[in-house]
mmCIF file of C-alpha atoms in Angstrom:
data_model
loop_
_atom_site.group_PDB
_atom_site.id
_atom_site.type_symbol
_atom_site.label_atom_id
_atom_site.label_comp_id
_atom_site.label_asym_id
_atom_site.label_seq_id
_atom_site.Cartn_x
_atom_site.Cartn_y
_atom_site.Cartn_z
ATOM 1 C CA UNK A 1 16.782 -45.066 38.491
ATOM 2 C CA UNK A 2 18.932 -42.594 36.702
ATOM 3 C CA UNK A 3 19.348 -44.231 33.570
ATOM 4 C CA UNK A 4 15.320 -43.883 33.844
ATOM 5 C CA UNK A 5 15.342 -40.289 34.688
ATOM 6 C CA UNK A 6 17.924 -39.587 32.246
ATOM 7 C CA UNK A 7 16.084 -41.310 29.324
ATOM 8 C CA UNK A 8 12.935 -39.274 30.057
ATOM 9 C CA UNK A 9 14.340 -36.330 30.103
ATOM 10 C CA UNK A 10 16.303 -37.044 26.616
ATOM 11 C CA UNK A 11 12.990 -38.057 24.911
ATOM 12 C CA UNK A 12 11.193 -35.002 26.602
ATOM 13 C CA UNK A 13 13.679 -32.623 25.150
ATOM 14 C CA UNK A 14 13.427 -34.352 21.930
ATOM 15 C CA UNK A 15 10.183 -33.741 21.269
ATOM 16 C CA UNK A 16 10.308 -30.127 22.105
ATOM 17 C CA UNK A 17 12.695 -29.711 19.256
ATOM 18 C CA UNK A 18 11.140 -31.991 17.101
ATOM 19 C CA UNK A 19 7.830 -29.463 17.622
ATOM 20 C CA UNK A 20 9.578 -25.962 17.611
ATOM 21 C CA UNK A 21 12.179 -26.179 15.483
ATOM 22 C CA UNK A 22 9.871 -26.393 11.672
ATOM 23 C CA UNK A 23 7.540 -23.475 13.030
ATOM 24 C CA UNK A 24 10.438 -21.393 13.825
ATOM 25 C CA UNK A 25 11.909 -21.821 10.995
ATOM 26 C CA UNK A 26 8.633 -21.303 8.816
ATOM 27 C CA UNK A 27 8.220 -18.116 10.673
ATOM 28 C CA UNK A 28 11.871 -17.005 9.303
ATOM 29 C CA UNK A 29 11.575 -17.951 6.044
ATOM 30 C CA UNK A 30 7.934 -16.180 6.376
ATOM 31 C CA UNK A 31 10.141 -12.774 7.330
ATOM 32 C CA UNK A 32 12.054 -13.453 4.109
ATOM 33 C CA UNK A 33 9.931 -13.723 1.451
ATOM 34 C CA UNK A 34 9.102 -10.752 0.491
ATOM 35 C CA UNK A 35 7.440 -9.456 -3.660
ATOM 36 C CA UNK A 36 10.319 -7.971 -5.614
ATOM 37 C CA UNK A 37 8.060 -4.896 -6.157
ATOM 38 C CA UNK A 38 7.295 -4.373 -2.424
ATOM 39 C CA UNK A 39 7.509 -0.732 -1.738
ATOM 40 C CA UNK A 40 6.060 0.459 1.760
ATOM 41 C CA UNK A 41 4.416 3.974 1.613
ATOM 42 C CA UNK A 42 7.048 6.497 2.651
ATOM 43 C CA UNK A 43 9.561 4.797 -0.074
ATOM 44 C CA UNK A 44 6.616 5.298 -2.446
ATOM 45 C CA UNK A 45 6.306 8.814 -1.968
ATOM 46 C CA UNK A 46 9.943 9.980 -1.363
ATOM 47 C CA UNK A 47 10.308 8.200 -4.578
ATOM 48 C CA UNK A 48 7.362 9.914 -6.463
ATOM 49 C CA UNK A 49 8.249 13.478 -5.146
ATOM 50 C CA UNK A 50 11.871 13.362 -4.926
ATOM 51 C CA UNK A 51 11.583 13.748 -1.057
ATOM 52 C CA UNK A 52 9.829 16.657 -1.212
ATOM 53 C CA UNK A 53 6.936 15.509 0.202
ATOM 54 C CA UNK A 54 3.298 17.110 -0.610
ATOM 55 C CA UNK A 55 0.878 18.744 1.079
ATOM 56 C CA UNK A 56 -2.827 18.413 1.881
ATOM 57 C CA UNK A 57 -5.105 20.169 -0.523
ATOM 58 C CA UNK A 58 -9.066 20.581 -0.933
ATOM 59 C CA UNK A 59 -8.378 20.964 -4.442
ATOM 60 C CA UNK A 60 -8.187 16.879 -4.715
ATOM 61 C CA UNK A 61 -11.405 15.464 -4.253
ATOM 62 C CA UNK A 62 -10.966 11.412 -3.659
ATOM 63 C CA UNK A 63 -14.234 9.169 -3.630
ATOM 64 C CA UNK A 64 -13.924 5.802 -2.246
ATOM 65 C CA UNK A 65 -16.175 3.559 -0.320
ATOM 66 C CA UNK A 66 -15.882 3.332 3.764
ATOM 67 C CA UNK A 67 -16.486 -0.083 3.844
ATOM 68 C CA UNK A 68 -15.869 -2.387 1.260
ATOM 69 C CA UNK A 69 -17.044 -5.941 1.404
ATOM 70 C CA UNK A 70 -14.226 -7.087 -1.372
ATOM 71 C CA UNK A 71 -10.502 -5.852 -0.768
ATOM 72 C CA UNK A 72 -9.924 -6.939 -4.670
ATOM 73 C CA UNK A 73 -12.154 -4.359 -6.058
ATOM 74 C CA UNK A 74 -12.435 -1.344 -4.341
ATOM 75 C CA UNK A 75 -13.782 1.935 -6.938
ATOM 76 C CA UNK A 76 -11.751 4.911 -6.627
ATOM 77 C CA UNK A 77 -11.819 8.258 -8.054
ATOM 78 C CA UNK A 78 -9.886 11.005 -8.176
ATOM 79 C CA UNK A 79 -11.074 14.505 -9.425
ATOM 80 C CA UNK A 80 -8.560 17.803 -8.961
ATOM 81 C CA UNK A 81 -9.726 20.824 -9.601
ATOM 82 C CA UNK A 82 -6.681 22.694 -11.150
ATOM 83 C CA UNK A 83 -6.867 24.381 -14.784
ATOM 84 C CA UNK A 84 -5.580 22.036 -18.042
ATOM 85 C CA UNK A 85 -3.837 25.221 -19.691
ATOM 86 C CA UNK A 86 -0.610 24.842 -21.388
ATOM 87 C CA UNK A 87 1.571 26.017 -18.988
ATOM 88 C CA UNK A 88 -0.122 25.045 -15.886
ATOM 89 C CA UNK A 89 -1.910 21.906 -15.378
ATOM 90 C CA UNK A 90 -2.253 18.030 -13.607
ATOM 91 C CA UNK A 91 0.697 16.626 -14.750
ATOM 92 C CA UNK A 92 0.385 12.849 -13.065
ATOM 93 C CA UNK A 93 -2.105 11.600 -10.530
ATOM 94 C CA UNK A 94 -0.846 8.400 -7.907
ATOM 95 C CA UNK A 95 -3.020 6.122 -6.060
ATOM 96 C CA UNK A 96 -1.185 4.830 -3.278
ATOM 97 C CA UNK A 97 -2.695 1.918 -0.376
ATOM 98 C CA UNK A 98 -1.122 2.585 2.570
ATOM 99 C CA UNK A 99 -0.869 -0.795 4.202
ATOM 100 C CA UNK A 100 -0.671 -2.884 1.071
ATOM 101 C CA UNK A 101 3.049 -4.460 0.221
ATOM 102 C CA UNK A 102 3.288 -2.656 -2.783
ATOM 103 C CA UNK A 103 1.548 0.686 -1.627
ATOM 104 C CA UNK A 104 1.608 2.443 -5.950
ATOM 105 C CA UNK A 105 -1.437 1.104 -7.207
ATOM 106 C CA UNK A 106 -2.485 3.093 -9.786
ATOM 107 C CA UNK A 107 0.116 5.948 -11.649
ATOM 108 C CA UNK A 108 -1.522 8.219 -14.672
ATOM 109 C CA UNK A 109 0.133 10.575 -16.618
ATOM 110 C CA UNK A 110 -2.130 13.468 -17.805
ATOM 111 C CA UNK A 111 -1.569 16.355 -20.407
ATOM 112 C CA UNK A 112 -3.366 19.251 -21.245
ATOM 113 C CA UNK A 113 -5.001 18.031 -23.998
ATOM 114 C CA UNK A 114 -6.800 15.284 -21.592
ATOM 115 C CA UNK A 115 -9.036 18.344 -20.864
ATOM 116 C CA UNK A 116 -9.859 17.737 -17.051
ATOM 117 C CA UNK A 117 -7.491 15.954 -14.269
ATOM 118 C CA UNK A 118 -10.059 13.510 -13.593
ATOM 119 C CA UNK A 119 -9.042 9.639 -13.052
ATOM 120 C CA UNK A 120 -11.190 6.436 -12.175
ATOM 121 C CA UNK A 121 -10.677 3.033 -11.524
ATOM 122 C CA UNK A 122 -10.558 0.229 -8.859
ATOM 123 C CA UNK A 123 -7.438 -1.027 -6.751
ATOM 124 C CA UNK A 124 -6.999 -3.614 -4.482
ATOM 125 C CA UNK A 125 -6.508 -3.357 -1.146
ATOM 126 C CA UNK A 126 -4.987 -5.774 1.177
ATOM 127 C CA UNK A 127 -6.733 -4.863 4.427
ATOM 128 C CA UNK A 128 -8.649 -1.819 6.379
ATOM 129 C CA UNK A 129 -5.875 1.229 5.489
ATOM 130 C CA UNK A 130 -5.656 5.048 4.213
ATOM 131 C CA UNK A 131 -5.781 5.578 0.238
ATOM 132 C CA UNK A 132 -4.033 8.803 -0.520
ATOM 133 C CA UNK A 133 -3.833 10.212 -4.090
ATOM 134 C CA UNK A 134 -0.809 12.185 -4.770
ATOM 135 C CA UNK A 135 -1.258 14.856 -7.546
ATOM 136 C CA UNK A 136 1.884 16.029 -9.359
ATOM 137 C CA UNK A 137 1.240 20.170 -10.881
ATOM 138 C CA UNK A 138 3.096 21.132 -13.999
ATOM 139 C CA UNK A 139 5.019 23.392 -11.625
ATOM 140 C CA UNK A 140 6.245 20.281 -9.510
ATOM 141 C CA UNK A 141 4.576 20.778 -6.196
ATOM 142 C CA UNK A 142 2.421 18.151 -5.122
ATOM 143 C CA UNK A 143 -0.717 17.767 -3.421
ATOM 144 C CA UNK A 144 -2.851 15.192 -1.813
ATOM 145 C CA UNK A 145 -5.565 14.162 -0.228
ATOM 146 C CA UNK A 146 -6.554 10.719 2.053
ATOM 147 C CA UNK A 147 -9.689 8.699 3.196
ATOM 148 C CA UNK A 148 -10.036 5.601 5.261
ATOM 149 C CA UNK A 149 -11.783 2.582 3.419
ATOM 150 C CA UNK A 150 -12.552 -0.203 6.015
ATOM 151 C CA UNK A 151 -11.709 -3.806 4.334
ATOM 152 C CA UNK A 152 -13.791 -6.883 5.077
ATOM 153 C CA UNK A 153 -12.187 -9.506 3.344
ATOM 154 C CA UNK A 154 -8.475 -8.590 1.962
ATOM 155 C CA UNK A 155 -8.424 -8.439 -1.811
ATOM 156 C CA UNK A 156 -4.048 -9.671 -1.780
ATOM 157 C CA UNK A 157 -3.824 -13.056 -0.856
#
Protein backbone atom coordinates (compact mmCIF):
# COMPACT_ATOMS: atom_id res chain seq x y z
CA UNK A 1 0.00 0.00 0.00
CA UNK A 2 2.81 2.45 0.16
CA UNK A 3 4.41 1.82 -2.96
CA UNK A 4 0.65 2.83 -4.09
CA UNK A 5 0.49 5.91 -2.05
CA UNK A 6 3.88 6.83 -2.94
CA UNK A 7 3.33 6.49 -6.74
CA UNK A 8 0.27 8.76 -6.54
CA UNK A 9 1.67 11.21 -4.91
CA UNK A 10 4.86 11.26 -7.43
CA UNK A 11 2.50 11.48 -10.48
CA UNK A 12 0.32 14.14 -8.59
CA UNK A 13 3.29 16.33 -8.05
CA UNK A 14 4.31 15.77 -11.53
CA UNK A 15 1.66 17.17 -13.07
CA UNK A 16 1.61 20.25 -11.00
CA UNK A 17 4.98 21.07 -12.40
CA UNK A 18 4.34 19.91 -15.65
CA UNK A 19 1.24 22.74 -15.51
CA UNK A 20 3.00 25.67 -13.60
CA UNK A 21 6.24 25.63 -14.54
CA UNK A 22 5.70 27.06 -18.73
CA UNK A 23 3.16 29.80 -17.38
CA UNK A 24 5.57 30.93 -14.87
CA UNK A 25 8.06 31.14 -16.90
CA UNK A 26 6.00 32.92 -19.79
CA UNK A 27 5.02 35.39 -17.20
CA UNK A 28 8.96 36.15 -16.62
CA UNK A 29 9.99 36.34 -19.86
CA UNK A 30 6.63 38.59 -20.28
CA UNK A 31 8.41 41.04 -17.42
CA UNK A 32 11.44 41.04 -19.71
CA UNK A 33 10.60 42.02 -22.87
CA UNK A 34 10.38 45.25 -22.92
CA UNK A 35 10.65 48.07 -26.61
CA UNK A 36 14.15 49.51 -26.69
CA UNK A 37 12.47 52.97 -26.87
CA UNK A 38 10.26 52.44 -23.77
CA UNK A 39 10.34 55.57 -21.78
CA UNK A 40 7.64 55.87 -18.89
CA UNK A 41 6.38 59.50 -18.35
CA UNK A 42 8.46 61.02 -15.58
CA UNK A 43 11.79 59.81 -17.60
CA UNK A 44 10.12 61.58 -20.53
CA UNK A 45 9.81 64.76 -18.96
CA UNK A 46 12.93 64.96 -16.68
CA UNK A 47 14.50 64.24 -19.94
CA UNK A 48 12.68 66.98 -22.02
CA UNK A 49 13.12 69.72 -19.28
CA UNK A 50 16.32 68.85 -17.79
CA UNK A 51 14.47 68.06 -14.45
CA UNK A 52 13.08 71.15 -14.17
CA UNK A 53 9.81 70.19 -14.45
CA UNK A 54 6.92 72.63 -15.91
CA UNK A 55 4.10 74.09 -14.76
CA UNK A 56 0.38 74.24 -15.56
CA UNK A 57 -0.61 77.06 -17.83
CA UNK A 58 -4.02 78.33 -19.49
CA UNK A 59 -1.93 79.65 -22.10
CA UNK A 60 -1.84 75.90 -23.74
CA UNK A 61 -5.03 75.05 -25.05
CA UNK A 62 -5.07 71.01 -25.85
CA UNK A 63 -8.16 69.54 -27.84
CA UNK A 64 -8.62 65.91 -27.76
CA UNK A 65 -11.57 63.66 -27.76
CA UNK A 66 -13.00 62.12 -24.24
CA UNK A 67 -13.75 59.03 -25.63
CA UNK A 68 -12.23 57.57 -28.45
CA UNK A 69 -13.54 54.45 -30.05
CA UNK A 70 -9.88 53.70 -31.80
CA UNK A 71 -6.68 53.95 -29.46
CA UNK A 72 -4.60 54.05 -32.98
CA UNK A 73 -5.93 57.31 -34.05
CA UNK A 74 -6.75 59.63 -31.60
CA UNK A 75 -6.74 63.75 -33.13
CA UNK A 76 -4.88 66.03 -31.03
CA UNK A 77 -4.19 69.61 -31.07
CA UNK A 78 -2.24 71.83 -29.46
CA UNK A 79 -2.64 75.71 -29.70
CA UNK A 80 -0.38 78.15 -27.18
CA UNK A 81 -1.03 81.38 -27.06
CA UNK A 82 2.47 83.03 -26.59
CA UNK A 83 3.88 85.76 -29.15
CA UNK A 84 6.29 84.35 -32.32
CA UNK A 85 8.71 87.49 -31.93
CA UNK A 86 12.32 87.05 -32.33
CA UNK A 87 13.37 86.98 -29.04
CA UNK A 88 10.50 85.43 -27.37
CA UNK A 89 8.52 82.70 -28.73
CA UNK A 90 7.28 78.60 -28.75
CA UNK A 91 10.37 77.09 -29.14
CA UNK A 92 9.21 73.11 -29.18
CA UNK A 93 5.83 71.63 -28.39
CA UNK A 94 5.74 67.59 -26.84
CA UNK A 95 2.89 65.31 -26.89
CA UNK A 96 3.35 62.89 -24.30
CA UNK A 97 0.63 59.57 -23.42
CA UNK A 98 0.88 58.97 -20.08
CA UNK A 99 0.27 55.27 -19.82
CA UNK A 100 1.64 54.26 -23.18
CA UNK A 101 5.30 52.35 -23.10
CA UNK A 102 6.84 54.92 -24.93
CA UNK A 103 4.95 58.00 -23.38
CA UNK A 104 6.87 60.97 -26.42
CA UNK A 105 4.56 60.70 -29.10
CA UNK A 106 4.77 63.55 -30.97
CA UNK A 107 8.04 66.29 -30.57
CA UNK A 108 7.91 69.66 -32.94
CA UNK A 109 10.33 72.15 -33.14
CA UNK A 110 8.91 75.64 -33.95
CA UNK A 111 10.63 79.03 -34.92
CA UNK A 112 9.49 82.33 -35.25
CA UNK A 113 9.08 82.37 -38.65
CA UNK A 114 6.31 79.40 -38.25
CA UNK A 115 4.13 82.45 -37.35
CA UNK A 116 1.78 80.86 -34.61
CA UNK A 117 2.69 77.88 -32.00
CA UNK A 118 -0.04 75.89 -33.25
CA UNK A 119 0.47 71.92 -33.82
CA UNK A 120 -2.00 69.08 -35.02
CA UNK A 121 -1.97 65.61 -35.51
CA UNK A 122 -3.10 62.14 -34.20
CA UNK A 123 -1.19 59.72 -31.70
CA UNK A 124 -1.86 56.52 -30.53
CA UNK A 125 -2.78 55.63 -27.40
CA UNK A 126 -2.47 52.36 -25.73
CA UNK A 127 -5.36 52.53 -23.26
CA UNK A 128 -7.76 55.13 -21.20
CA UNK A 129 -4.72 57.71 -19.83
CA UNK A 130 -3.80 61.62 -19.46
CA UNK A 131 -2.25 63.37 -22.71
CA UNK A 132 -0.19 66.28 -21.55
CA UNK A 133 1.54 68.66 -24.02
CA UNK A 134 4.66 70.13 -22.77
CA UNK A 135 5.53 73.57 -24.34
CA UNK A 136 9.19 74.62 -24.31
CA UNK A 137 9.44 79.08 -24.35
CA UNK A 138 12.46 80.59 -25.98
CA UNK A 139 13.34 81.58 -22.42
CA UNK A 140 13.43 77.79 -21.29
CA UNK A 141 10.57 77.54 -18.89
CA UNK A 142 8.04 75.18 -19.71
CA UNK A 143 4.46 74.89 -19.56
CA UNK A 144 1.73 72.40 -19.90
CA UNK A 145 -1.44 71.47 -19.92
CA UNK A 146 -3.45 67.74 -19.58
CA UNK A 147 -6.87 66.11 -20.49
CA UNK A 148 -8.19 62.65 -19.98
CA UNK A 149 -9.17 60.74 -23.29
CA UNK A 150 -11.08 57.49 -22.36
CA UNK A 151 -9.79 54.50 -24.80
CA UNK A 152 -12.14 51.80 -26.05
CA UNK A 153 -10.09 49.59 -27.89
CA UNK A 154 -6.10 50.17 -27.37
CA UNK A 155 -4.49 51.47 -30.52
CA UNK A 156 -0.58 49.48 -29.33
CA UNK A 157 -0.93 46.00 -29.68
Amino acid sequence: MKRRSFLKGLCAVSAVTATMTPSLLSAEEKKKIQSPNAMDYKTAVDTITGGKGATESPKVSLTVPEIAENGAVVPVKVDVDHPMEENNYVKAIHVLAKENSNSRTADVMLTPLNGKGFFATRVKLAKTQEVVALVELSDGSFISAAKSVKVTIGGCG
